[in-house]
């Protein structure tokens, strides 16, 4: 991303752009963006294969980039937009980063950790629980993922 923050007219659309780019690289098509004060400050798509790093999920990469942009390990007042419900690892990063809100597209009954599985933010050991809004453009995200995995079979 350039040094100037992009205006976030529709941050979820930017997350979908990142997801499609990840899919084109052969990665699972998941994209994420971090927004502060209406501007996208970081964006990423999955890079687990390219980086040979199981932690290189779109959410973690976007959080790392946003922290670098702000010069802080805390993303207070920032929101995360992601195309798939985050997993437990990403939920932990979201909590430690102190993100204000998480908006996600497709739910993930098998690997998701916000509204499915461990429901990370409802655990008494959770340090910080952001507001969570799921199911935004769910059909579009689900179709993107189905198409990707259909092509792998």
Tab-separated table of C-alpha atoms in Angstrom:
chain	number	residue	atom	x	y	z
A	1	UNK	CA	0.000	0.000	0.000
A	2	UNK	CA	1.186	3.524	-0.655
A	3	UNK	CA	2.232	5.757	2.200
A	4	UNK	CA	-0.972	7.753	1.824
A	5	UNK	CA	-4.026	6.070	3.314
A	6	UNK	CA	-6.783	5.320	0.830
A	7	UNK	CA	-10.249	6.623	1.568
A	8	UNK	CA	-12.437	3.703	2.605
A	9	UNK	CA	-15.619	4.345	0.638
A	10	UNK	CA	-16.332	0.614	0.894
A	11	UNK	CA	-13.656	-1.235	2.830
A	12	UNK	CA	-15.328	-4.598	2.318
A	13	UNK	CA	-14.975	-4.147	-1.450
A	14	UNK	CA	-11.246	-3.576	-0.901
A	15	UNK	CA	-11.126	-6.755	1.214
A	16	UNK	CA	-12.792	-8.652	-1.655
A	17	UNK	CA	-10.180	-7.236	-4.053
A	18	UNK	CA	-7.449	-8.564	-1.755
A	19	UNK	CA	-9.228	-11.945	-1.553
A	20	UNK	CA	-9.482	-12.237	-5.343
A	21	UNK	CA	-5.797	-11.340	-5.701
A	22	UNK	CA	-4.894	-14.028	-3.138
A	23	UNK	CA	-6.976	-16.577	-5.036
A	24	UNK	CA	-5.250	-15.634	-8.294
A	25	UNK	CA	-1.917	-16.417	-6.582
A	26	UNK	CA	-3.235	-19.846	-5.548
A	27	UNK	CA	-3.858	-18.841	-1.934
A	28	UNK	CA	-7.198	-19.399	-0.196
A	29	UNK	CA	-9.093	-16.253	-1.252
A	30	UNK	CA	-9.420	-14.307	1.975
A	31	UNK	CA	-8.799	-10.574	2.186
A	32	UNK	CA	-8.726	-8.102	5.061
A	33	UNK	CA	-8.406	-4.361	5.559
A	34	UNK	CA	-7.923	-2.182	8.620
A	35	UNK	CA	-9.686	1.181	8.684
A	36	UNK	CA	-9.061	4.161	10.958
A	37	UNK	CA	-11.004	7.409	10.766
A	38	UNK	CA	-12.595	6.357	7.474
A	39	UNK	CA	-9.311	5.545	5.715
A	40	UNK	CA	-7.819	2.173	4.825
A	41	UNK	CA	-4.461	2.037	6.598
A	42	UNK	CA	-3.605	-1.581	5.730
A	43	UNK	CA	-4.816	-4.294	3.380
A	44	UNK	CA	-3.721	-7.867	2.756
A	45	UNK	CA	-4.720	-11.188	1.284
A	46	UNK	CA	-3.685	-14.627	2.484
A	47	UNK	CA	0.008	-15.409	1.900
A	48	UNK	CA	0.541	-18.684	3.762
A	49	UNK	CA	1.925	-20.463	0.676
A	50	UNK	CA	4.008	-17.584	-0.678
A	51	UNK	CA	5.536	-16.795	2.719
A	52	UNK	CA	5.743	-20.450	3.812
A	53	UNK	CA	4.154	-19.201	7.023
A	54	UNK	CA	1.021	-20.725	8.588
A	55	UNK	CA	0.366	-17.434	10.409
A	56	UNK	CA	0.247	-15.387	7.179
A	57	UNK	CA	-3.545	-15.104	7.225
A	58	UNK	CA	-4.983	-11.931	5.701
A	59	UNK	CA	-6.135	-10.662	9.094
A	60	UNK	CA	-2.734	-11.090	10.761
A	61	UNK	CA	-0.919	-9.487	7.823
A	62	UNK	CA	-3.313	-6.523	7.793
A	63	UNK	CA	-2.968	-6.097	11.563
A	64	UNK	CA	0.840	-6.181	11.308
A	65	UNK	CA	0.823	-3.593	8.523
A	66	UNK	CA	-1.623	-1.338	10.394
A	67	UNK	CA	0.521	-1.493	13.534
A	68	UNK	CA	3.575	-0.544	11.475
A	69	UNK	CA	1.668	2.337	9.859
A	70	UNK	CA	0.515	3.687	13.229
A	71	UNK	CA	3.738	2.880	15.068
A	72	UNK	CA	1.846	1.063	17.798
A	73	UNK	CA	0.963	-2.464	18.853
A	74	UNK	CA	-2.563	-1.250	19.593
A	75	UNK	CA	-5.177	-0.438	16.961
A	76	UNK	CA	-7.575	1.428	19.224
A	77	UNK	CA	-10.334	3.059	17.197
A	78	UNK	CA	-9.645	0.842	14.182
A	79	UNK	CA	-11.999	-1.580	12.448
A	80	UNK	CA	-11.206	-4.797	10.576
A	81	UNK	CA	-13.104	-5.880	7.460
A	82	UNK	CA	-12.530	-9.465	6.324
A	83	UNK	CA	-14.146	-11.751	3.766
A	84	UNK	CA	-14.290	-14.843	6.012
A	85	UNK	CA	-15.020	-15.270	9.712
A	86	UNK	CA	-11.632	-15.195	11.477
A	87	UNK	CA	-10.108	-18.331	13.012
A	88	UNK	CA	-8.966	-18.642	16.635
A	89	UNK	CA	-5.422	-17.476	15.823
A	90	UNK	CA	-6.729	-14.363	14.096
A	91	UNK	CA	-9.248	-13.750	16.887
A	92	UNK	CA	-6.354	-13.719	19.359
A	93	UNK	CA	-4.499	-11.166	17.238
A	94	UNK	CA	-7.666	-9.059	16.938
A	95	UNK	CA	-8.102	-9.086	20.708
A	96	UNK	CA	-4.484	-8.206	21.497
A	97	UNK	CA	-4.526	-5.430	18.885
A	98	UNK	CA	-7.607	-3.963	20.597
A	99	UNK	CA	-9.543	-3.525	17.360
A	100	UNK	CA	-12.843	-1.740	17.893
A	101	UNK	CA	-15.023	-3.681	15.432
A	102	UNK	CA	-14.816	-6.693	13.143
A	103	UNK	CA	-16.977	-6.934	10.037
A	104	UNK	CA	-16.880	-10.227	8.161
A	105	UNK	CA	-18.621	-11.616	5.086
A	106	UNK	CA	-18.950	-15.414	5.095
A	107	UNK	CA	-19.357	-17.369	8.307
A	108	UNK	CA	-17.023	-20.336	8.779
A	109	UNK	CA	-18.805	-23.058	10.765
A	110	UNK	CA	-15.731	-25.322	10.628
A	111	UNK	CA	-12.833	-22.929	11.285
A	112	UNK	CA	-14.413	-19.686	12.446
A	113	UNK	CA	-13.921	-18.579	16.025
A	114	UNK	CA	-16.136	-15.510	16.466
A	115	UNK	CA	-19.680	-16.781	16.000
A	116	UNK	CA	-18.737	-20.462	15.608
A	117	UNK	CA	-16.378	-22.914	17.287
A	118	UNK	CA	-14.742	-21.480	20.393
A	119	UNK	CA	-16.536	-18.100	20.200
A	120	UNK	CA	-13.260	-16.554	21.249
A	121	UNK	CA	-14.543	-13.168	22.380
A	122	UNK	CA	-17.079	-14.752	24.750
A	123	UNK	CA	-14.383	-16.548	26.756
A	124	UNK	CA	-13.593	-15.188	30.221
A	125	UNK	CA	-9.873	-15.228	29.373
A	126	UNK	CA	-10.328	-12.899	26.384
A	127	UNK	CA	-8.444	-9.636	26.950
A	128	UNK	CA	-10.566	-7.460	24.664
A	129	UNK	CA	-13.751	-8.209	22.751
A	130	UNK	CA	-14.568	-6.020	19.744
A	131	UNK	CA	-18.038	-5.558	18.351
A	132	UNK	CA	-18.649	-8.220	15.685
A	133	UNK	CA	-20.884	-7.951	12.621
A	134	UNK	CA	-21.099	-10.994	10.367
A	135	UNK	CA	-22.832	-12.050	7.186
A	136	UNK	CA	-22.080	-8.917	5.136
A	137	UNK	CA	-22.076	-9.884	1.437
A	138	UNK	CA	-22.080	-13.486	2.628
A	139	UNK	CA	-23.261	-14.944	-0.687
A	140	UNK	CA	-20.499	-13.231	-2.628
A	141	UNK	CA	-17.817	-14.456	-0.220
A	142	UNK	CA	-19.180	-17.989	-0.155
A	143	UNK	CA	-19.268	-18.102	-3.973
A	144	UNK	CA	-15.654	-16.901	-4.159
A	145	UNK	CA	-14.515	-19.635	-1.775
A	146	UNK	CA	-16.615	-22.364	-3.445
A	147	UNK	CA	-15.230	-21.442	-6.858
A	148	UNK	CA	-11.669	-21.546	-5.572
A	149	UNK	CA	-12.015	-24.962	-3.960
A	150	UNK	CA	-13.991	-26.350	-6.907
A	151	UNK	CA	-11.029	-25.444	-9.099
A	152	UNK	CA	-8.682	-27.344	-6.745
A	153	UNK	CA	-10.615	-30.623	-7.063
